[in-house]
Tab-separated table of C-alpha atoms in Angstrom:
chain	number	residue	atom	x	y	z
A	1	UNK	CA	15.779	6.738	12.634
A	2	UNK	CA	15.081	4.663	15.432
A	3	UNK	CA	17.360	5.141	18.084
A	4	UNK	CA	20.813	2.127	18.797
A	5	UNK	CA	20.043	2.135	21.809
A	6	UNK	CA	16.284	1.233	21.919
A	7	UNK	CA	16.838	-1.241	19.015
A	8	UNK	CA	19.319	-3.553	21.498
A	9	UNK	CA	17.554	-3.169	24.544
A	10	UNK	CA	14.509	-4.946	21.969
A	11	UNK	CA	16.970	-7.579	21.198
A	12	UNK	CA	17.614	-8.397	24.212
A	13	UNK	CA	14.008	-10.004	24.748
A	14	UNK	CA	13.839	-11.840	21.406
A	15	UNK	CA	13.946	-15.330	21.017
A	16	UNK	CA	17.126	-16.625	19.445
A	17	UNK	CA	15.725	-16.747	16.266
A	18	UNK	CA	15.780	-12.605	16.017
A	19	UNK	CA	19.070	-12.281	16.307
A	20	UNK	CA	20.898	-10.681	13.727
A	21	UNK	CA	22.292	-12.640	10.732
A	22	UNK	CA	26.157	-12.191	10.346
A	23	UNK	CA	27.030	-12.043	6.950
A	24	UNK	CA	27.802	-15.558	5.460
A	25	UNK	CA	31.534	-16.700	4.935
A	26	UNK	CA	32.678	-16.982	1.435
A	27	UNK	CA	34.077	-20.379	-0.034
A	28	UNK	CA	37.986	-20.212	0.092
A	29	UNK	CA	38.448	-23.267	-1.658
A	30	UNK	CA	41.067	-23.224	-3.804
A	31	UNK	CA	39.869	-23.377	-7.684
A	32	UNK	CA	42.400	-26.128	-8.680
A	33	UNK	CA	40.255	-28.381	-6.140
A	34	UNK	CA	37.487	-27.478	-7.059
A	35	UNK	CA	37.997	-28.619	-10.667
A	36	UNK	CA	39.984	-31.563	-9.646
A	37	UNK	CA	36.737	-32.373	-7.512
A	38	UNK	CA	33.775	-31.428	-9.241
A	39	UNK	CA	32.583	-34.687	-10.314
A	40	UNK	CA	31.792	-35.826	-6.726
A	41	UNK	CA	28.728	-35.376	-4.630
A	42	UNK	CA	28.491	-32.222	-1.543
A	43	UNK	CA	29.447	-34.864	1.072
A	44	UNK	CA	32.410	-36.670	-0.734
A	45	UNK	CA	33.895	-33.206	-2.072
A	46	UNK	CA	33.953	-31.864	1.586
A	47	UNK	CA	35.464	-35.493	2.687
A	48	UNK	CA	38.128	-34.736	-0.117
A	49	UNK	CA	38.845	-31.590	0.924
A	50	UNK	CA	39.183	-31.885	4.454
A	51	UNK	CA	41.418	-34.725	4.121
A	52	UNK	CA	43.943	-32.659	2.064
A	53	UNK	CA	43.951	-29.433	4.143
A	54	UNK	CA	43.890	-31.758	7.189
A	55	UNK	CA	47.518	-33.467	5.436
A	56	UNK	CA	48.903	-30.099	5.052
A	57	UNK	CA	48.149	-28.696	8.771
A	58	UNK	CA	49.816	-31.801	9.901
A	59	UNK	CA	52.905	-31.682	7.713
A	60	UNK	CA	53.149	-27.880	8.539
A	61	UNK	CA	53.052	-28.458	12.270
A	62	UNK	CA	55.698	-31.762	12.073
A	63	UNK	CA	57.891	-28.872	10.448
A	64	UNK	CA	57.161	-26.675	12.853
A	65	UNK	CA	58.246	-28.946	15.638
A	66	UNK	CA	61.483	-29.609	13.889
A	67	UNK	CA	62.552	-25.622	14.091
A	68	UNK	CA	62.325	-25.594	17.738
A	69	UNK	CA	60.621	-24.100	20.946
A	70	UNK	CA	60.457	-21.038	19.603
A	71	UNK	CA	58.979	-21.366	16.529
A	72	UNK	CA	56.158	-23.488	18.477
A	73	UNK	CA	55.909	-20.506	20.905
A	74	UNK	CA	55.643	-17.969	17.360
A	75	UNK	CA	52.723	-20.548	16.580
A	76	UNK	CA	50.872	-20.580	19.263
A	77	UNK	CA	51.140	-16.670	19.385
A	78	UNK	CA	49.883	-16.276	15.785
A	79	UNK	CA	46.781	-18.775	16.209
A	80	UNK	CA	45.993	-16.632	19.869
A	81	UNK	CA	45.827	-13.116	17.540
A	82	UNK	CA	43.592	-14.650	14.725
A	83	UNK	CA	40.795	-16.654	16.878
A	84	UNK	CA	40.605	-13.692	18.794
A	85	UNK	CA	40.187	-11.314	15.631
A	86	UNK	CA	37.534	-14.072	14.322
A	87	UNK	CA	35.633	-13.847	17.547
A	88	UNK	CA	35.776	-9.928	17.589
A	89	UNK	CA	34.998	-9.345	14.429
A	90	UNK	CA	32.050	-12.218	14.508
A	91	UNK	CA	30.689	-9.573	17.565
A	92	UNK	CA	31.768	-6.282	15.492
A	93	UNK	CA	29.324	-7.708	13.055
A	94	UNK	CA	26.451	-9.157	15.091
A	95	UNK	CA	25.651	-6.154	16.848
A	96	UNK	CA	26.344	-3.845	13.826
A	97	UNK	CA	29.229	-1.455	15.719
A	98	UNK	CA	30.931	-0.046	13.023
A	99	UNK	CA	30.025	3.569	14.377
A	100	UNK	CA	30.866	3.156	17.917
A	101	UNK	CA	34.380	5.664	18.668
A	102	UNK	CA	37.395	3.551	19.483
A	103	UNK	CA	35.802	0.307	19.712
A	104	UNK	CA	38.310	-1.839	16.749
A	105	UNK	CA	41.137	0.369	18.870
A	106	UNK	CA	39.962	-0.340	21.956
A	107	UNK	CA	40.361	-4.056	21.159
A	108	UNK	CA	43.306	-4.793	19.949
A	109	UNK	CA	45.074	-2.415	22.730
A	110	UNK	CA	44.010	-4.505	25.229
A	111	UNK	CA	44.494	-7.650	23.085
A	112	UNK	CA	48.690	-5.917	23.527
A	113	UNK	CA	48.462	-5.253	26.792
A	114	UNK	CA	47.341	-8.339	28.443
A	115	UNK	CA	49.765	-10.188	25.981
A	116	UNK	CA	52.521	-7.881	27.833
A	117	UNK	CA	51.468	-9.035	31.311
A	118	UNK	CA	51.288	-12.771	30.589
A	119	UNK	CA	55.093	-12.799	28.096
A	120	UNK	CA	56.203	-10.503	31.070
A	121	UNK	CA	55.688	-13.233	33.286
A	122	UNK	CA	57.249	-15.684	31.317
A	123	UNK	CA	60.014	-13.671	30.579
A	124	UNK	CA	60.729	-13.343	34.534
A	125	UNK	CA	60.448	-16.758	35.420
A	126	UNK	CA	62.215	-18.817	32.166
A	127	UNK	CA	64.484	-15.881	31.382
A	128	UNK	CA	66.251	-14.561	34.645
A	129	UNK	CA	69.669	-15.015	33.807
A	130	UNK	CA	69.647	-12.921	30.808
A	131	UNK	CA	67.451	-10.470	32.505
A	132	UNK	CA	70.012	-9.801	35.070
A	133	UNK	CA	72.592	-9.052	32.458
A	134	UNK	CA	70.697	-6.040	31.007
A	135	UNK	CA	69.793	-3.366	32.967
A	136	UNK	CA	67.032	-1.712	30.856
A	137	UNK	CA	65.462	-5.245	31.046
A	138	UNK	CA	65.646	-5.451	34.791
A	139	UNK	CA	63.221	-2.266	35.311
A	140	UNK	CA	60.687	-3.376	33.154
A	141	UNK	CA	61.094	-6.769	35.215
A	142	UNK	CA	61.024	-5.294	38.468
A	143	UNK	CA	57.451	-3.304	37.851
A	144	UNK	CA	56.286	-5.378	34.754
A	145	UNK	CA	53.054	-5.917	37.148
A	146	UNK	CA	52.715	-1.861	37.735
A	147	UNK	CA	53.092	-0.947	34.348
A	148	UNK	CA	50.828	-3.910	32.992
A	149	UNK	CA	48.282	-2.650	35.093
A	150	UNK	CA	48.727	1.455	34.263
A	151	UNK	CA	49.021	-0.012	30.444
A	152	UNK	CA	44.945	-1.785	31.254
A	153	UNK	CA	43.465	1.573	33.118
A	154	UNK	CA	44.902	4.109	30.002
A	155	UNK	CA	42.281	1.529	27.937
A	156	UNK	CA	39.734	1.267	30.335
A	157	UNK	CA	40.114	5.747	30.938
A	158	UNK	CA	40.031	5.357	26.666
A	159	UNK	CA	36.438	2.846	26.959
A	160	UNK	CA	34.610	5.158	29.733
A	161	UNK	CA	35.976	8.086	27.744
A	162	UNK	CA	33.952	6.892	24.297
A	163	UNK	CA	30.778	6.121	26.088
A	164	UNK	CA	28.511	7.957	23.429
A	165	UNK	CA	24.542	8.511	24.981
A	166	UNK	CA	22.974	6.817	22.208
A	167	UNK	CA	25.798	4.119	21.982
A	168	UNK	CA	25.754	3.040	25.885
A	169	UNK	CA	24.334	-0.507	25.858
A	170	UNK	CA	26.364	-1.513	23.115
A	171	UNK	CA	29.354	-0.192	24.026
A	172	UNK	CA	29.371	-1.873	26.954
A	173	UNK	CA	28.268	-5.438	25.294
A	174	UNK	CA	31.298	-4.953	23.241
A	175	UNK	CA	33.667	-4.104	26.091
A	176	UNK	CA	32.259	-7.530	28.239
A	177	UNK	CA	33.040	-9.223	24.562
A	178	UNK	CA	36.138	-8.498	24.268
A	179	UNK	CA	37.378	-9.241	27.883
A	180	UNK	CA	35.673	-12.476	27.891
A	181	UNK	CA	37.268	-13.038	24.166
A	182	UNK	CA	40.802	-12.078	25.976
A	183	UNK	CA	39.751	-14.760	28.749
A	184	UNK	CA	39.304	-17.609	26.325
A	185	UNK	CA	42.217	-17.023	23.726
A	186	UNK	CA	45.053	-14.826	25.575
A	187	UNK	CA	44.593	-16.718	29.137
A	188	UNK	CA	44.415	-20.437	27.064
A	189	UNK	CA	46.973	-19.515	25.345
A	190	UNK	CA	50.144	-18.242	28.020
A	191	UNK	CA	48.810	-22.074	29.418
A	192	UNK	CA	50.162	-23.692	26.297
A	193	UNK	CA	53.586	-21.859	26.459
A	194	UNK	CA	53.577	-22.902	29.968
A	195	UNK	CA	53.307	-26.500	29.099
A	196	UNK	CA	55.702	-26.031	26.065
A	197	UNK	CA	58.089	-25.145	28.963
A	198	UNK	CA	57.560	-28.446	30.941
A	199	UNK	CA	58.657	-30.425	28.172
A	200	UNK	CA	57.808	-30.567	24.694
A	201	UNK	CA	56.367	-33.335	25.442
A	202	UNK	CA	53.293	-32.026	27.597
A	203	UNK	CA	52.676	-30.007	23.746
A	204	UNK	CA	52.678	-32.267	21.547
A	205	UNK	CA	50.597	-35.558	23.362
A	206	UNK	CA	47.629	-33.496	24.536
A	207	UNK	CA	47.390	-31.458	21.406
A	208	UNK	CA	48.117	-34.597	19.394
A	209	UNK	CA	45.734	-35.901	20.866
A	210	UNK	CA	42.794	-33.516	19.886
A	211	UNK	CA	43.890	-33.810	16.521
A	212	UNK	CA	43.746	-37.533	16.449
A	213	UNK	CA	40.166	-37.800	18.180
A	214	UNK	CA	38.975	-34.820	15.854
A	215	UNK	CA	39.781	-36.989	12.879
A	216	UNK	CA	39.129	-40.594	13.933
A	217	UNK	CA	35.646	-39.349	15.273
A	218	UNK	CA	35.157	-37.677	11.588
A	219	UNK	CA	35.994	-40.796	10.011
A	220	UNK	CA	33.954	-43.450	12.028
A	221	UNK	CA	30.987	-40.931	12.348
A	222	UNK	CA	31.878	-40.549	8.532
A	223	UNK	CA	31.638	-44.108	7.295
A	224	UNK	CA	29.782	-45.549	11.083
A	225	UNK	CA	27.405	-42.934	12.202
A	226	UNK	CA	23.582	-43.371	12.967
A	227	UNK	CA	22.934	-42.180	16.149
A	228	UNK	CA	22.917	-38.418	16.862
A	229	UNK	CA	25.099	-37.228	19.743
A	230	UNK	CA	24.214	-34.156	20.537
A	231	UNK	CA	21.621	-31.543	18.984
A	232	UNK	CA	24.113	-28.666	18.930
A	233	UNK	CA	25.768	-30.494	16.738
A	234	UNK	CA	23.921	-32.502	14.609
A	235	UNK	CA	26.925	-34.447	12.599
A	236	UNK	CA	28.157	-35.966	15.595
A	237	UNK	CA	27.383	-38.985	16.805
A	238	UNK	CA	27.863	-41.721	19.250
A	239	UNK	CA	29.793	-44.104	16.879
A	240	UNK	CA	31.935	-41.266	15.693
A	241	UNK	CA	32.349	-39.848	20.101
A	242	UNK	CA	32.972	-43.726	21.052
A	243	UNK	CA	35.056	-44.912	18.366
A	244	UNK	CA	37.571	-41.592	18.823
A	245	UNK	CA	38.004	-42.374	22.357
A	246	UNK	CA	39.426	-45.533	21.970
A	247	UNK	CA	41.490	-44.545	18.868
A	248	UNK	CA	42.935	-41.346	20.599
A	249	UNK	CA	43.514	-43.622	23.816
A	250	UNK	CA	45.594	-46.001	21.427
A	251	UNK	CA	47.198	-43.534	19.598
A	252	UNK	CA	48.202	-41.671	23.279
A	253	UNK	CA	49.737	-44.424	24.557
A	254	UNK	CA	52.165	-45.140	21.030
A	255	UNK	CA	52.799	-41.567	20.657
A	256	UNK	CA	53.832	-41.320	24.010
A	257	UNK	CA	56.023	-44.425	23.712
A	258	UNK	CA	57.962	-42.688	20.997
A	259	UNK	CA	58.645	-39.411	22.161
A	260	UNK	CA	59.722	-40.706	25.491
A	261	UNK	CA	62.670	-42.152	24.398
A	262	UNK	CA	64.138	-38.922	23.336
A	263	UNK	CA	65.950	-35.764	25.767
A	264	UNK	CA	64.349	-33.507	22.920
A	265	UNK	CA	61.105	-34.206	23.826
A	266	UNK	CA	61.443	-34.845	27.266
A	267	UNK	CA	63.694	-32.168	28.814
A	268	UNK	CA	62.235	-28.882	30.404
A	269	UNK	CA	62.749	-26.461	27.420
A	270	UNK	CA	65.283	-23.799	29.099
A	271	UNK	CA	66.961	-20.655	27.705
A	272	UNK	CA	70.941	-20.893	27.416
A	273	UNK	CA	71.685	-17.361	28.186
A	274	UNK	CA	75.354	-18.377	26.977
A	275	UNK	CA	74.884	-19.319	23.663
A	276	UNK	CA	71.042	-17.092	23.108
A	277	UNK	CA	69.515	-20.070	22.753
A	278	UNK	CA	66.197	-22.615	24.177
A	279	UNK	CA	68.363	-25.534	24.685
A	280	UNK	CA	66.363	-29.277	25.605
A	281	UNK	CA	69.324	-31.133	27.257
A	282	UNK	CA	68.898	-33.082	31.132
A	283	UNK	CA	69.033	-36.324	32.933
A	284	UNK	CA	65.331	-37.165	31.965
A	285	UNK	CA	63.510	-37.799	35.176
A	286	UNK	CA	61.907	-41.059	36.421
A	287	UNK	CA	58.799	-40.248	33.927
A	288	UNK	CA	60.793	-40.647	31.071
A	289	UNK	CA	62.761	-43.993	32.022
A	290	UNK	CA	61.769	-47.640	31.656
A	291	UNK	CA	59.900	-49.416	34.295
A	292	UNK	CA	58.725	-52.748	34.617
A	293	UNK	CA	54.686	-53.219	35.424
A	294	UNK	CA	53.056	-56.720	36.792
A	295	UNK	CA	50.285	-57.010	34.292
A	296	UNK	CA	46.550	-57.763	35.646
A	297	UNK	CA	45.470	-61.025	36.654
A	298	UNK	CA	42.739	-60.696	34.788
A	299	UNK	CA	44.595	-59.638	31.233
A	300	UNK	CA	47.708	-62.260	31.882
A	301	UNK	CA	45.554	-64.875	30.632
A	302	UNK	CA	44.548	-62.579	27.258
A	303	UNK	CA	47.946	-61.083	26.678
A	304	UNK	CA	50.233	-63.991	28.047
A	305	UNK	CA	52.438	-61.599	29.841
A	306	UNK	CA	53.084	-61.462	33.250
A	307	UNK	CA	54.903	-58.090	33.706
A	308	UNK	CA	55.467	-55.348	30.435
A	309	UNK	CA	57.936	-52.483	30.218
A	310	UNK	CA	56.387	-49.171	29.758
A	311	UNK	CA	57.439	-45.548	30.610
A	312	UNK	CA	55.266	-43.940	33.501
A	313	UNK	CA	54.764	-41.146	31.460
A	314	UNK	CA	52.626	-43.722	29.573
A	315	UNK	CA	50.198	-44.237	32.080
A	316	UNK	CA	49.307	-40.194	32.369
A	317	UNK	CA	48.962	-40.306	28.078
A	318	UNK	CA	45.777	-42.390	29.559
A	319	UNK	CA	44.667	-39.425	31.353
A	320	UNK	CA	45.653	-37.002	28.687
A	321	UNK	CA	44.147	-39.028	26.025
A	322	UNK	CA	40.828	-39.816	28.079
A	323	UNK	CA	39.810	-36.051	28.774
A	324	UNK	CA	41.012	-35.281	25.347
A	325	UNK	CA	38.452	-37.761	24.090
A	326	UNK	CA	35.677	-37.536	26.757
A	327	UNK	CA	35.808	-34.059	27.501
A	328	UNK	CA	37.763	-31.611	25.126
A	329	UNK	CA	34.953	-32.378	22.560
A	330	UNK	CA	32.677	-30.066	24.691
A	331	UNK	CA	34.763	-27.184	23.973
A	332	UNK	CA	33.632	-27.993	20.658
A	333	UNK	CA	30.066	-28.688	21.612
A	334	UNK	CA	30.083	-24.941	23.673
A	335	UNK	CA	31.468	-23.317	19.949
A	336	UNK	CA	28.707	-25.041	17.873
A	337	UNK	CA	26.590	-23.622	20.523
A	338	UNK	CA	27.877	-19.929	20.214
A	339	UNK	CA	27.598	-20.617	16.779
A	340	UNK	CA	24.235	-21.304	16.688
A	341	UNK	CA	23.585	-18.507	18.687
A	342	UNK	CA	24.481	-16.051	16.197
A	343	UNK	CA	23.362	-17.992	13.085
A	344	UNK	CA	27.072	-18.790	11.398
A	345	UNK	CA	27.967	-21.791	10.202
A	346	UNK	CA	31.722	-21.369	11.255
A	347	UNK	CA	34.342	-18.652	12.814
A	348	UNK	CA	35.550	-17.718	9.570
A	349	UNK	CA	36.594	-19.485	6.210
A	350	UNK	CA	40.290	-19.168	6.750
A	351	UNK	CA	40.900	-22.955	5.937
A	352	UNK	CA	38.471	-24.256	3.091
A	353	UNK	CA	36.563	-27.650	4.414
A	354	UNK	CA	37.291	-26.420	7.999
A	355	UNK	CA	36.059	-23.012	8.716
A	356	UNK	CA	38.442	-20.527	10.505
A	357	UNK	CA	41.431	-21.404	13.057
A	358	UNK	CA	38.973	-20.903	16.067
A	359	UNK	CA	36.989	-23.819	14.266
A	360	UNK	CA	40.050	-25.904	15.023
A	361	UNK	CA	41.238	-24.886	18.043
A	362	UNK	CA	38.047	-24.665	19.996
A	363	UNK	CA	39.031	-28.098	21.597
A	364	UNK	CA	42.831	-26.914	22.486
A	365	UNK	CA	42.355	-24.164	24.695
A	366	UNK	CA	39.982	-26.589	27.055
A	367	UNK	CA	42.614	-29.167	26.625
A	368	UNK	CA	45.548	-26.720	27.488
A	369	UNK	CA	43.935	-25.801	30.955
A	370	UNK	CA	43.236	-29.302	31.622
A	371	UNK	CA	47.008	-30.213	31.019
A	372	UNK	CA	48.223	-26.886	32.831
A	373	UNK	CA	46.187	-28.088	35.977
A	374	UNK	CA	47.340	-31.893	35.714
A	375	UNK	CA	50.862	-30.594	35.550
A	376	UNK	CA	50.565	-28.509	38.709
A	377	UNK	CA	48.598	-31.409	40.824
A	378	UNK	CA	50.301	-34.171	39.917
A	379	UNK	CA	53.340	-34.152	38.371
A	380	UNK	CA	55.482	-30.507	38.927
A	381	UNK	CA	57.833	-30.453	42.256
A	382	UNK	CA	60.267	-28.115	43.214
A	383	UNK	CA	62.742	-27.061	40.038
A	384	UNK	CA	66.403	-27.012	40.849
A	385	UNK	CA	67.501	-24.868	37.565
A	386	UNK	CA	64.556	-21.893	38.457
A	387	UNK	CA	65.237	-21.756	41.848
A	388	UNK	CA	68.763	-21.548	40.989
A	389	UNK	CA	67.752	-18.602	38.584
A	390	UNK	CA	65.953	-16.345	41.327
A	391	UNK	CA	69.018	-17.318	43.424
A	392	UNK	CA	71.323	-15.834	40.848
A	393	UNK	CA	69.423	-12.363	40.858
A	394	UNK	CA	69.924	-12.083	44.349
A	395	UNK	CA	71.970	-9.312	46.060
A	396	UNK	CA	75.164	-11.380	47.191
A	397	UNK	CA	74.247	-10.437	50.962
A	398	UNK	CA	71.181	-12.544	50.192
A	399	UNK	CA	73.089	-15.205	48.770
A	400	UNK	CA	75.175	-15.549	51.644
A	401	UNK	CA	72.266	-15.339	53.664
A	402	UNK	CA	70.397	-18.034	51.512
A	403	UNK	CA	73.742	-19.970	51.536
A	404	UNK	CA	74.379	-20.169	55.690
A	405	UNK	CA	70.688	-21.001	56.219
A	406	UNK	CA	71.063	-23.762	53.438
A	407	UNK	CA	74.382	-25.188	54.644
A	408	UNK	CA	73.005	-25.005	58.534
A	409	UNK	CA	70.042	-27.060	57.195
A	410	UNK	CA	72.747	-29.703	55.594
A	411	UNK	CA	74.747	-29.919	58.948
A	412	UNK	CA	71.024	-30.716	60.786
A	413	UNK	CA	70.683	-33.417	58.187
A	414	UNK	CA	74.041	-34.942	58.189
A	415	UNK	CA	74.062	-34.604	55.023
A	416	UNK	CA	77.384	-32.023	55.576
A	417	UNK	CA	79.887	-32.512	58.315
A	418	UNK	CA	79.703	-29.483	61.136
A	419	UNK	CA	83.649	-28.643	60.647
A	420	UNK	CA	83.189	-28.032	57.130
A	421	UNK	CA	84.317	-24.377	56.138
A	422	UNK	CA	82.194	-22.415	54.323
């Protein structure tokens, strides 16, 4: 028997080509579908079926949207758990672990524990109020970073505790797997709940905005395409990448129209710690209200219009929609990539004509940092309702305190008149 050990340290100085197949994903297709298509060539029965599914992801997510914050947050949460168990199990398979001690364990504990660290965090910062009202809440709180980090070193104790002599090289790929595996799902991930909390808003444009460049660059590639893009991924193509770009930009800018007109959308989603519920209810801010703009010389004489009402928030779907379109189709480019690496066609076969949920979301998570970033540069200032949070949890000495320094800071202002009384 040739020894595990050996037999990787080989692999690691073969070409590409050596690597070991993964077994191929089975057609999920359902049979009614394939009977209703079986008349039609490869390429029209995939166009067929993609469409359909493609109808039904969209109808399921508009649904979705209409249950609320929380269901979103559910969603995002159950998409995180399976593109990381199609990325582990895509490893589990490639490098043919199914003997190493602890290693499917080993996973998915620290899959839970760095999901603890990141909700933990939310929890303190969106969820303070009813925090403070519970006092077995408020020590998990107060050392959620402590215990997060005991929670990681019992795993890593667990990992250095397996190491098996014949087993070491692989062990340790499959420990570097899953951590970079937890980097690209769990870390992507928290950043779209973190947007979610900004507004629903900052969800639903960028992510509607993958969606529409993933299909309007399948369609015009579909009906359009002659010139290759890129040779990771042969089916692209520059009439397909160009002709999404201006489609998403389009669709940005009337999407964002829409949903700016309503508090729903707009509103910081907030947790009413009165009524147990993620309420959406403000005075929209100066993104979300009409403006007038003075139009370009240069398109006055094309459009006839010398000024146009538009909401500001508008003019950052440009952004939003650009990157979405110009850059988010490299996270794509990167999976094809990883793809090819390891000789699979796609992630999984969870959704017939698409491949598995990573297949589908391998844009997002690049578009979720981008947004997360944006947010943080150029549009998030100081928040009245979380400061006023962490003010609540305050020992009352240190709301005096807080409250003499903020009142002697009025009085320097003149904002507050010196005899007032506190």
């Amino acid at each position: 028997e040739v020894d595990l050990e050996e037999r990787l340290g080989e692999l690691d100085l073969r070409s590409d080509s050596d690597v070991p197949d993964v077994p191929p994903a089975t057609d999920s297709t359902p049979e009614i579908l394939k009977r209703a298509l079986s008349g039609l060539s490869a390429r029209w029965k995939n166009w067929w079926i993609r469409g359909i599914l493609t109808l039904a992801m969209i109808s399921g997510f508009f649904l979705i949207i209409y249950l609320g914050s929380f269901m979103l947050m559910l969603l995002v949460l159950s998409i995180q758990v399976k593109c990381y168990h199609e990325i582990i199990t895509i490893g589990y398979r490639v490098y043919h672990s199914y003997d190493l001690p602890w290693f499917r364990s080993l996973s998915w504990y620290f899959l839970l524990c760095v999901n603890y660290f990141f909700y933990g965090e939310t929890v303190a910062d969106y969820f303070a109020t009813f925090v403070q009202r519970r006092e077995q809440l408020q020590f998990l709180i107060r050392y959620h970073r402590f215990i997060s980090f005991a929670l990681y070193l019992t795993g890593f104790c667990m990992f250095v505790l397996s190491l098996v002599k014949k087993h070491y090289r692989l062990q340790f790929y499959m420990f570097a797997w899953t951590h970079v595996t937890l980097l690209i799902t769990v870390t992507q991930s928290h950043l779209v709940i973190q947007n979610l909390f900004e507004g629903m808003i900052w969800f639903l444009v960028p992510i509607s905005s993958v969606i529409c460049n993933d299909i309007t660059a399948y369609i015009f590639g579909f009906f359009f395409g002659r010139t290759p893009l890129i040779k990771l991924s042969p089916k692209k193509t520059w009439e397909g990448f160009i002709g999404g770009f201006f489609s998403t930009v389009v669709f940005g800018f009337i999407f964002s129209y829409f949903l700016a007109q309503h508090q729903y959308f707009v509103c910081p989603v907030e947790y009413n710690s009165e009524t147990n519920r993620f309420v959406t209810e403000c005075e929209p801010s100066e993104l979300f209200q009409m403006k007038k703009y003075s139009v370009p010389p240069l398109l006055q004489a094309v459009l006839g219009w010398e000024t146009v009402n538009m909401y500001p928030f508008q003019m950052h779907s440009i952004a939003l929609s650009t990157f979405a379109s110009l850059i988010g189709p490299f996270g794509g480019f990167f999976a094809s990539g990883f793809k090819r690496a390891f000789k699979i066609k796609d992630f999984a076969d969870t959704i017939p004509g698409h491949g598995g949920i990573m297949d589908r979301f391998d844009c997002q998570y690049l578009m979720a940092t981008f947004v997360h970033v944006y947010i943080t540069s150029f549009i998030r200032g100081p928040n009245p309702s979380k400061l006023l949070k962490q003010l609540l949890i305050l020992q009352p000495e240190q709301q005096l305190s807080v409250y003499k320094t903020l009142k002697s800071h009025l009085v320097e202002k003149g904002i507050l008149q010196p005899s007032l009384k506190g």
